[in-house]
Coordinates of N, CA and C in Angstrom, one line a residue:
M1 N 122.1 68.2 204.8 CA 121.8 66.9 205.3 C 120.5 66.8 206.0
N2 N 119.7 65.8 205.8 CA 118.4 65.6 206.5 C 118.6 65.1 207.9
H3 N 118.2 65.9 208.9 CA 118.3 65.5 210.3 C 117.0 64.9 210.9
Q4 N 116.1 64.6 210.0 CA 114.8 64.0 210.5 C 115.1 62.8 211.3
P5 N 114.6 62.7 212.5 CA 114.9 61.5 213.3 C 114.1 60.3 212.8
K6 N 114.7 59.2 213.1 CA 113.9 58.0 212.7 C 112.8 57.8 213.7
R7 N 111.8 57.1 213.2 CA 110.6 56.9 214.0 C 110.2 55.4 214.0
R8 N 109.4 55.1 214.9 CA 108.9 53.7 215.0 C 107.4 53.6 214.9
C9 N 106.9 52.6 214.3 CA 105.5 52.5 214.1 C 105.2 51.0 213.8
L10 N 103.9 50.7 213.7 CA 103.5 49.3 213.3 C 103.3 49.3 211.8
L11 N 103.5 48.1 211.3 CA 103.4 48.0 209.8 C 102.0 48.4 209.4
Q12 N 101.0 48.0 210.1 CA 99.6 48.3 209.7 C 99.3 49.8 209.7
S13 N 100.2 50.6 210.3 CA 99.9 52.1 210.3 C 100.5 52.7 209.0
I14 N 101.3 52.0 208.2 CA 101.9 52.6 207.0 C 101.5 51.8 205.8
A15 N 100.8 50.7 205.9 CA 100.6 49.8 204.7 C 99.3 49.1 204.8
A16 N 98.7 48.9 203.7 CA 97.5 48.0 203.6 C 98.0 46.6 203.4
I17 N 97.3 45.7 204.1 CA 97.7 44.3 204.0 C 96.5 43.5 203.6
Q18 N 96.7 42.6 202.6 CA 95.6 41.8 202.3 C 96.1 40.5 201.7
P19 N 95.4 39.4 201.9 CA 95.8 38.1 201.3 C 95.8 38.1 199.8
G20 N 96.5 37.2 199.2 CA 96.6 37.1 197.7 C 95.2 36.6 197.2
Y21 N 95.2 36.5 195.9 CA 93.9 36.1 195.2 C 93.4 34.8 195.8
P22 N 92.0 34.7 196.1 CA 91.5 33.5 196.8 C 91.2 32.4 195.8
F23 N 92.3 31.8 195.3 CA 92.1 30.5 194.6 C 91.6 29.4 195.5
R24 N 90.7 28.6 195.0 CA 90.2 27.5 195.8 C 90.8 26.2 195.3
G25 N 91.3 25.4 196.2 CA 91.8 24.1 195.8 C 93.1 24.3 195.0
K26 N 93.4 23.2 194.3 CA 94.7 23.2 193.5 C 94.7 24.3 192.4
L27 N 95.8 24.9 192.3 CA 96.0 25.9 191.3 C 96.0 25.3 189.9
E28 N 95.1 25.6 189.1 CA 95.0 25.1 187.7 C 95.7 26.0 186.8
L29 N 96.8 25.6 186.2 CA 97.5 26.5 185.3 C 96.9 26.4 183.9
D30 N 97.0 27.5 183.2 CA 96.3 27.6 181.8 C 97.2 28.5 181.0
S31 N 97.9 27.9 180.0 CA 98.8 28.6 179.2 C 98.1 29.8 178.4
Q32 N 96.8 29.7 178.3 CA 96.0 30.7 177.6 C 95.2 31.6 178.6
G33 N 95.6 31.5 179.9 CA 94.8 32.2 180.9 C 94.9 33.7 180.8
D34 N 94.0 34.3 181.5 CA 93.8 35.8 181.4 C 94.7 36.5 182.4
A35 N 95.5 35.8 183.2 CA 96.3 36.5 184.3 C 97.5 35.7 184.5
F36 N 98.5 36.4 185.1 CA 99.7 35.8 185.5 C 99.6 35.6 187.1
V37 N 100.4 34.6 187.6 CA 100.3 34.4 189.0 C 101.7 34.2 189.6
V38 N 102.0 34.8 190.7 CA 103.3 34.6 191.4 C 103.1 33.6 192.5
Q39 N 103.9 32.6 192.5 CA 103.9 31.5 193.5 C 105.3 31.6 194.3
Y40 N 105.3 30.8 195.4 CA 106.5 30.8 196.2 C 107.8 30.7 195.4
R41 N 107.8 29.8 194.5 CA 109.0 29.4 193.8 C 109.6 30.6 192.9
H42 N 108.7 31.6 192.7 CA 109.2 32.8 191.9 C 109.9 33.8 192.8
L43 N 109.9 33.6 194.1 CA 110.4 34.7 195.0 C 111.8 34.2 195.5
V44 N 112.8 35.1 195.3 CA 114.2 34.9 195.7 C 114.5 36.0 196.8
V45 N 114.9 35.5 197.9 CA 115.2 36.5 199.0 C 116.3 37.5 198.5
G46 N 116.1 38.7 198.8 CA 117.1 39.7 198.4 C 116.9 40.3 197.0
E47 N 116.0 39.6 196.2 CA 115.9 40.1 194.8 C 114.5 40.6 194.6
A48 N 114.3 41.6 193.8 CA 113.0 42.2 193.5 C 112.4 41.3 192.4
L49 N 111.1 41.3 192.3 CA 110.3 40.6 191.3 C 110.3 41.5 190.0
Y50 N 111.1 41.1 189.0 CA 111.2 41.8 187.8 C 111.0 40.9 186.6
D51 N 109.9 40.9 185.9 CA 109.6 40.1 184.8 C 108.5 40.8 184.0
P52 N 108.8 41.8 183.2 CA 107.8 42.6 182.6 C 106.9 41.8 181.6
Q53 N 107.5 40.8 181.0 CA 106.7 40.0 180.0 C 106.1 38.7 180.7
G54 N 106.4 38.5 181.9 CA 105.8 37.3 182.6 C 106.4 36.0 182.1
K55 N 107.6 36.0 181.6 CA 108.1 34.8 181.0 C 108.4 33.7 182.0
T56 N 108.7 34.1 183.2 CA 109.0 33.1 184.3 C 107.8 32.8 185.1
L57 N 106.7 33.5 184.9 CA 105.5 33.3 185.8 C 104.6 32.3 185.2
D58 N 103.6 31.8 185.9 CA 102.6 30.9 185.5 C 101.3 31.7 185.0
R59 N 100.5 31.1 184.2 CA 99.3 31.8 183.7 C 98.1 31.0 184.2
V60 N 97.1 31.7 184.6 CA 95.8 31.1 185.1 C 94.6 31.8 184.5
T61 N 93.5 31.2 184.6 CA 92.2 31.8 184.3 C 91.6 32.1 185.7
L62 N 91.4 33.4 186.0 CA 90.9 33.7 187.3 C 89.4 33.3 187.4
P63 N 89.2 32.5 188.5 CA 87.8 32.0 188.7 C 87.0 33.1 189.4
G64 N 85.6 33.0 189.2 CA 84.8 33.9 189.9 C 84.7 35.3 189.3
R65 N 83.9 36.2 189.9 CA 83.6 37.5 189.4 C 84.3 38.6 190.2
K66 N 85.0 38.2 191.3 CA 85.7 39.2 192.1 C 86.7 39.9 191.3
H67 N 86.7 41.2 191.4 CA 87.7 42.0 190.7 C 89.1 41.8 191.4
P68 N 90.0 41.3 190.7 CA 91.3 41.0 191.3 C 92.1 42.3 191.7
E69 N 92.8 42.2 192.7 CA 93.7 43.3 193.1 C 95.1 43.0 192.5
Y70 N 95.3 43.5 191.3 CA 96.6 43.2 190.6 C 97.8 43.8 191.3
L71 N 98.9 43.2 191.1 CA 100.2 43.7 191.7 C 100.7 44.9 191.0
C72 N 101.2 45.8 191.7 CA 101.8 47.1 191.1 C 103.2 47.2 191.5
S73 N 104.0 48.0 190.8 CA 105.4 48.3 191.1 C 105.4 49.0 192.5
G74 N 106.2 48.5 193.4 CA 106.3 49.1 194.7 C 105.5 48.3 195.7
D75 N 104.7 47.3 195.3 CA 104.0 46.4 196.2 C 105.1 45.5 196.8
I76 N 104.7 44.8 197.9 CA 105.6 43.9 198.6 C 104.8 42.6 198.8
L77 N 105.4 41.5 198.5 CA 104.8 40.2 198.8 C 105.5 39.5 199.9
F78 N 104.7 39.0 200.8 CA 105.2 38.4 202.1 C 104.7 36.9 202.1
M79 N 105.6 36.0 202.3 CA 105.3 34.6 202.4 C 104.7 34.3 203.8
A80 N 103.4 34.0 203.9 CA 102.8 33.9 205.2 C 102.7 32.5 205.7
K81 N 102.7 31.5 204.9 CA 102.5 30.2 205.3 C 103.8 29.3 205.1
G82 N 104.0 28.4 206.1 CA 105.2 27.6 206.0 C 106.3 28.1 206.8
T83 N 107.5 27.5 206.6 CA 108.6 27.9 207.5 C 109.4 29.1 206.9
R84 N 109.1 29.5 205.7 CA 109.8 30.7 205.1 C 108.8 31.9 205.3
N85 N 109.3 32.9 205.8 CA 108.5 34.2 205.9 C 109.3 35.3 205.3
D86 N 109.6 35.1 204.0 CA 110.4 36.1 203.2 C 109.6 37.1 202.5
A87 N 110.2 38.2 202.2 CA 109.5 39.2 201.5 C 110.3 39.7 200.2
A88 N 109.5 40.2 199.2 CA 110.2 40.7 198.0 C 109.4 41.9 197.5
V89 N 110.0 42.9 197.0 CA 109.3 44.0 196.4 C 109.0 43.7 194.9
V90 N 107.9 44.2 194.4 CA 107.6 44.1 193.0 C 108.2 45.3 192.3
R91 N 109.1 45.0 191.4 CA 109.7 46.0 190.6 C 108.9 46.2 189.3
E92 N 108.7 45.2 188.5 CA 107.8 45.3 187.3 C 107.4 43.9 186.9
L93 N 106.0 43.8 186.8 CA 105.4 42.5 186.3 C 104.3 42.9 185.4
P94 N 103.8 42.0 184.6 CA 102.6 42.3 183.7 C 101.5 42.9 184.6
R95 N 100.7 43.8 184.0 CA 99.7 44.5 184.7 C 98.6 43.6 185.3
N96 N 98.4 42.4 184.7 CA 97.4 41.5 185.1 C 98.0 40.3 185.9
T97 N 98.8 40.7 186.9 CA 99.4 39.6 187.7 C 98.9 39.7 189.2
V98 N 98.6 38.5 189.7 CA 98.1 38.3 191.1 C 99.1 37.4 191.8
C99 N 98.9 37.2 193.1 CA 99.7 36.3 193.8 C 98.8 35.3 194.5
T100 N 99.3 34.1 194.9 CA 98.4 33.1 195.5 C 98.1 33.6 196.9
P101 N 97.1 32.9 197.6 CA 96.7 33.3 199.0 C 97.7 32.9 200.0
N102 N 98.8 32.3 199.6 CA 99.9 32.0 200.6 C 100.7 33.2 200.9
F103 N 100.5 34.2 200.1 CA 101.2 35.5 200.3 C 100.2 36.5 201.0
Y104 N 100.8 37.5 201.7 CA 100.2 38.7 201.9 C 100.7 39.8 201.0
H105 N 99.7 40.5 200.4 CA 100.0 41.6 199.4 C 100.0 42.9 200.2
I106 N 101.2 43.5 200.3 CA 101.4 44.7 201.1 C 101.6 45.9 200.2
R107 N 100.8 46.9 200.5 CA 100.9 48.2 199.6 C 101.0 49.4 200.6
L108 N 102.1 50.1 200.5 CA 102.3 51.3 201.3 C 101.2 52.3 201.1
T109 N 100.7 52.9 202.1 CA 99.6 53.9 202.0 C 100.2 55.3 201.5
L110 N 99.3 56.2 201.1 CA 99.8 57.5 200.6 C 100.5 58.2 201.7
S111 N 100.2 58.0 202.9 CA 100.8 58.7 204.1 C 102.2 58.2 204.3
A112 N 102.6 57.1 203.7 CA 103.9 56.5 203.9 C 104.9 56.8 202.8
C113 N 104.7 58.1 202.3 CA 105.6 58.5 201.1 C 107.1 58.6 201.5
N114 N 107.3 58.5 202.8 CA 108.7 58.6 203.3 C 109.3 57.3 203.5
V115 N 108.7 56.2 203.0 CA 109.2 54.9 203.2 C 109.5 54.3 201.8
L116 N 110.7 53.8 201.6 CA 111.0 53.1 200.4 C 110.5 51.6 200.4
P117 N 109.8 51.2 199.4 CA 109.3 49.8 199.4 C 110.5 48.8 199.6
E118 N 111.6 49.1 198.9 CA 112.7 48.2 198.9 C 113.3 48.1 200.4
F119 N 113.2 49.3 201.1 CA 113.7 49.3 202.5 C 112.7 48.4 203.4
L120 N 111.4 48.6 203.1 CA 110.5 47.8 203.9 C 110.7 46.3 203.7
A121 N 110.8 45.9 202.4 CA 111.1 44.5 202.1 C 112.3 44.0 202.8
W122 N 113.4 44.8 202.8 CA 114.6 44.5 203.4 C 114.4 44.3 204.9
Q123 N 113.6 45.2 205.5 CA 113.4 45.1 207.0 C 112.5 43.9 207.3
L124 N 111.6 43.5 206.5 CA 110.8 42.3 206.7 C 111.7 41.0 206.7
N125 N 112.8 41.1 205.9 CA 113.7 39.9 205.8 C 114.8 40.0 206.9
H126 N 114.9 41.1 207.6 CA 115.9 41.3 208.6 C 115.8 40.3 209.8
V127 N 116.9 40.0 210.4 CA 116.8 39.0 211.5 C 115.9 39.3 212.6
N128 N 115.7 40.6 212.9 CA 114.8 41.0 214.0 C 113.4 40.7 213.6
A129 N 113.0 41.0 212.4 CA 111.6 40.6 212.0 C 111.4 39.1 211.9
Q130 N 112.5 38.4 211.4 CA 112.4 37.0 211.3 C 112.2 36.3 212.7
R131 N 112.9 36.9 213.7 CA 112.7 36.4 215.1 C 111.2 36.6 215.5
Y132 N 110.7 37.8 215.2 CA 109.3 38.1 215.6 C 108.3 37.0 214.9
F133 N 108.6 36.8 213.6 CA 107.7 35.8 212.9 C 107.9 34.4 213.5
A134 N 109.1 34.0 213.9 CA 109.3 32.7 214.5 C 108.6 32.6 215.8
M135 N 108.6 33.6 216.6 CA 107.8 33.6 217.8 C 106.3 33.5 217.6
C136 N 105.8 34.2 216.6 CA 104.4 34.1 216.2 C 103.9 32.7 215.9
S137 N 104.8 32.0 215.2 CA 104.3 30.7 214.7 C 104.9 29.5 215.5
Q138 N 105.5 29.9 216.7 CA 106.1 28.9 217.6 C 105.0 27.9 218.1
G139 N 105.3 26.6 218.0 CA 104.4 25.6 218.6 C 103.3 25.2 217.6
S140 N 103.2 25.9 216.5 CA 102.1 25.6 215.5 C 102.6 24.4 214.6
A141 N 101.6 23.4 214.4 CA 102.0 22.3 213.5 C 102.1 22.8 212.1
A142 N 101.3 23.8 211.7 CA 101.3 24.3 210.4 C 101.6 25.8 210.5
P143 N 102.9 26.1 210.5 CA 103.3 27.5 210.7 C 102.7 28.5 209.7
S144 N 102.2 29.6 210.2 CA 101.7 30.6 209.4 C 101.6 31.9 210.2
I145 N 101.6 33.0 209.5 CA 101.5 34.3 210.1 C 100.2 34.9 209.8
T146 N 99.5 35.4 210.8 CA 98.1 36.0 210.6 C 98.3 37.4 210.1
K147 N 97.2 37.9 209.5 CA 97.3 39.3 209.1 C 97.5 40.3 210.3
S148 N 96.9 39.9 211.4 CA 97.1 40.8 212.6 C 98.5 40.8 213.1
Q149 N 99.1 39.6 213.1 CA 100.5 39.5 213.5 C 101.4 40.3 212.6
L150 N 101.2 40.1 211.3 CA 102.0 40.9 210.4 C 101.8 42.4 210.6
G151 N 100.6 42.8 210.7 CA 100.3 44.2 210.9 C 100.9 44.8 212.2
N152 N 101.1 44.0 213.2 CA 101.6 44.5 214.5 C 103.1 44.4 214.5
L153 N 103.8 44.1 213.4 CA 105.2 44.1 213.3 C 105.8 45.5 213.5
P154 N 106.6 45.7 214.5 CA 107.2 47.0 214.7 C 108.2 47.3 213.5
I155 N 108.1 48.5 213.0 CA 108.9 49.0 211.9 C 109.6 50.2 212.3
V156 N 110.9 50.3 211.9 CA 111.7 51.5 212.1 C 111.8 52.2 210.8
V157 N 111.5 53.5 210.8 CA 111.5 54.4 209.6 C 112.6 55.5 209.8
P158 N 113.8 55.2 209.3 CA 114.9 56.2 209.4 C 114.7 57.2 208.2
P159 N 115.5 58.3 208.2 CA 115.4 59.2 207.1 C 115.6 58.5 205.8
I160 N 115.0 59.0 204.7 CA 114.9 58.3 203.5 C 116.3 58.1 202.9
E161 N 117.2 59.0 203.1 CA 118.6 58.8 202.6 C 119.3 57.6 203.2
Q162 N 119.0 57.4 204.5 CA 119.6 56.2 205.2 C 118.9 54.9 204.7
Q163 N 117.6 55.0 204.4 CA 116.9 53.9 203.8 C 117.6 53.5 202.4
A164 N 117.8 54.5 201.6 CA 118.4 54.2 200.3 C 119.8 53.6 200.4
L165 N 120.6 54.1 201.4 CA 121.9 53.6 201.6 C 121.8 52.2 202.0
M166 N 120.9 51.8 202.9 CA 120.8 50.5 203.4 C 120.4 49.5 202.3
V167 N 119.5 50.0 201.4 CA 119.1 49.2 200.3 C 120.3 48.9 199.3
K168 N 121.1 50.0 199.1 CA 122.2 49.9 198.3 C 123.2 48.9 198.8
L169 N 123.5 48.9 200.1 CA 124.4 48.0 200.7 C 123.9 46.5 200.6
A170 N 122.6 46.4 200.9 CA 122.0 45.0 200.8 C 122.1 44.5 199.4
D171 N 121.8 45.3 198.4 CA 121.9 44.9 197.0 C 123.3 44.5 196.7
A172 N 124.3 45.2 197.2 CA 125.7 44.9 196.9 C 126.0 43.5 197.5
A173 N 125.6 43.3 198.7 CA 125.8 42.1 199.4 C 125.2 40.9 198.7
T174 N 124.0 41.1 198.1 CA 123.3 40.0 197.4 C 124.1 39.7 196.1
R175 N 124.6 40.7 195.4 CA 125.4 40.5 194.2 C 126.7 39.8 194.5
E176 N 127.3 40.2 195.6 CA 128.5 39.5 196.0 C 128.3 38.0 196.3
Q177 N 127.2 37.7 197.0 CA 126.8 36.3 197.3 C 126.6 35.5 196.0
Q178 N 125.9 36.1 195.1 CA 125.6 35.5 193.8 C 126.9 35.2 193.1
L179 N 127.8 36.1 193.1 CA 129.1 36.0 192.4 C 129.9 34.8 193.1
F180 N 130.0 34.8 194.4 CA 130.7 33.8 195.1 C 130.1 32.4 194.8
N181 N 128.7 32.3 194.8 CA 128.1 31.1 194.5 C 128.4 30.6 193.1
Q182 N 128.5 31.5 192.2 CA 128.8 31.1 190.8 C 130.3 30.7 190.7
L183 N 131.2 31.3 191.5 CA 132.6 30.9 191.5 C 132.7 29.5 192.1
I184 N 132.0 29.2 193.2 CA 132.0 27.9 193.8 C 131.5 26.8 192.8
E185 N 130.4 27.2 192.1 CA 129.9 26.2 191.2 C 130.9 25.9 190.0
N186 N 131.5 27.0 189.5 CA 132.5 26.8 188.5 C 133.7 26.0 188.9
R187 N 134.1 26.2 190.1 CA 135.2 25.5 190.7 C 134.9 24.0 190.8
Q188 N 133.7 23.7 191.3 CA 133.2 22.3 191.5 C 133.1 21.6 190.1
R189 N 132.7 22.3 189.1 CA 132.6 21.7 187.7 C 134.0 21.4 187.3
M190 N 135.0 22.3 187.5 CA 136.4 22.0 187.1 C 136.9 20.8 187.9
V191 N 136.6 20.6 189.2 CA 137.1 19.5 190.0 C 136.4 18.2 189.4
D192 N 135.1 18.3 189.1 CA 134.4 17.1 188.6 C 135.0 16.7 187.3
A193 N 135.3 17.6 186.4 CA 135.8 17.3 185.1 C 137.2 16.7 185.2
A194 N 138.0 17.3 186.1 CA 139.4 16.7 186.3 C 139.3 15.3 186.9
G195 N 138.4 15.1 187.8 CA 138.2 13.8 188.4 C 137.8 12.8 187.4
H196 N 136.9 13.2 186.6 CA 136.4 12.2 185.5 C 137.5 11.9 184.6
Q197 N 138.3 12.8 184.2 CA 139.5 12.6 183.3 C 140.5 11.6 184.0
L198 N 140.7 11.8 185.3 CA 141.7 11.0 186.0 C 141.2 9.6 186.2
L199 N 140.0 9.4 186.5 CA 139.5 8.1 186.8 C 139.0 7.2 185.6
R200 N 138.9 7.8 184.5 CA 138.4 7.0 183.3 C 139.6 6.0 182.9
P201 N 139.2 4.9 182.3 CA 140.3 3.9 181.9 C 141.2 4.5 180.8
D202 N 142.5 4.1 180.9 CA 143.5 4.6 180.0 C 143.3 3.8 178.7
T203 N 143.0 4.4 177.6 CA 142.7 3.7 176.3 C 143.9 3.0 175.8
T204 N 145.1 3.4 176.2 CA 146.3 2.8 175.6 C 146.7 1.6 176.4
T205 N 146.4 1.5 177.7 CA 146.8 0.4 178.5 C 145.6 -0.5 178.9
G206 N 144.4 0.1 178.8 CA 143.2 -0.6 179.3 C 143.0 -0.6 180.8
K207 N 143.8 0.2 181.5 CA 143.7 0.2 183.0 C 143.2 1.5 183.5

């Protein structure tokens, strides 16, 4: 058993943080574009980004000559602007995929080989980190998290076996929640159908 003690550090000491691709103005979609783009609506809390063919993503033509920093498996996207400050790990996306500048694009450094990306994403979504982000944006008319604030987020790094166990537990909880939501939706459809049947006019009596 690994008895390596857990350690504490700042996010910026284990990861590179940069804003998403610098689109200017309204995002112009292009079905024949040369790149895919991840927007807020593609991110679901507790779920990794997995779409190898980009079927659910939008396509754009990247403006300018700046070489894009494409997303890679193991990267983490963090929603920096608005009231949601959620994170998700990239499991697999087309190689020519970027994210909008509303995200911070987080990539673990080589020295952080003892940190699981899925665990870091889970920790960014944990209530402790969410409290930190809420304090950072408190009183702001347009809530947003700066790169410095994100980089100064305290991170706990337990032994990798404990990280893997935590990720497994969190994934199980997410699947249970999805199952419960599906059961609730199915039950509501049954109730709606029964109600419709009960309330419609009787064709034999006209009442």
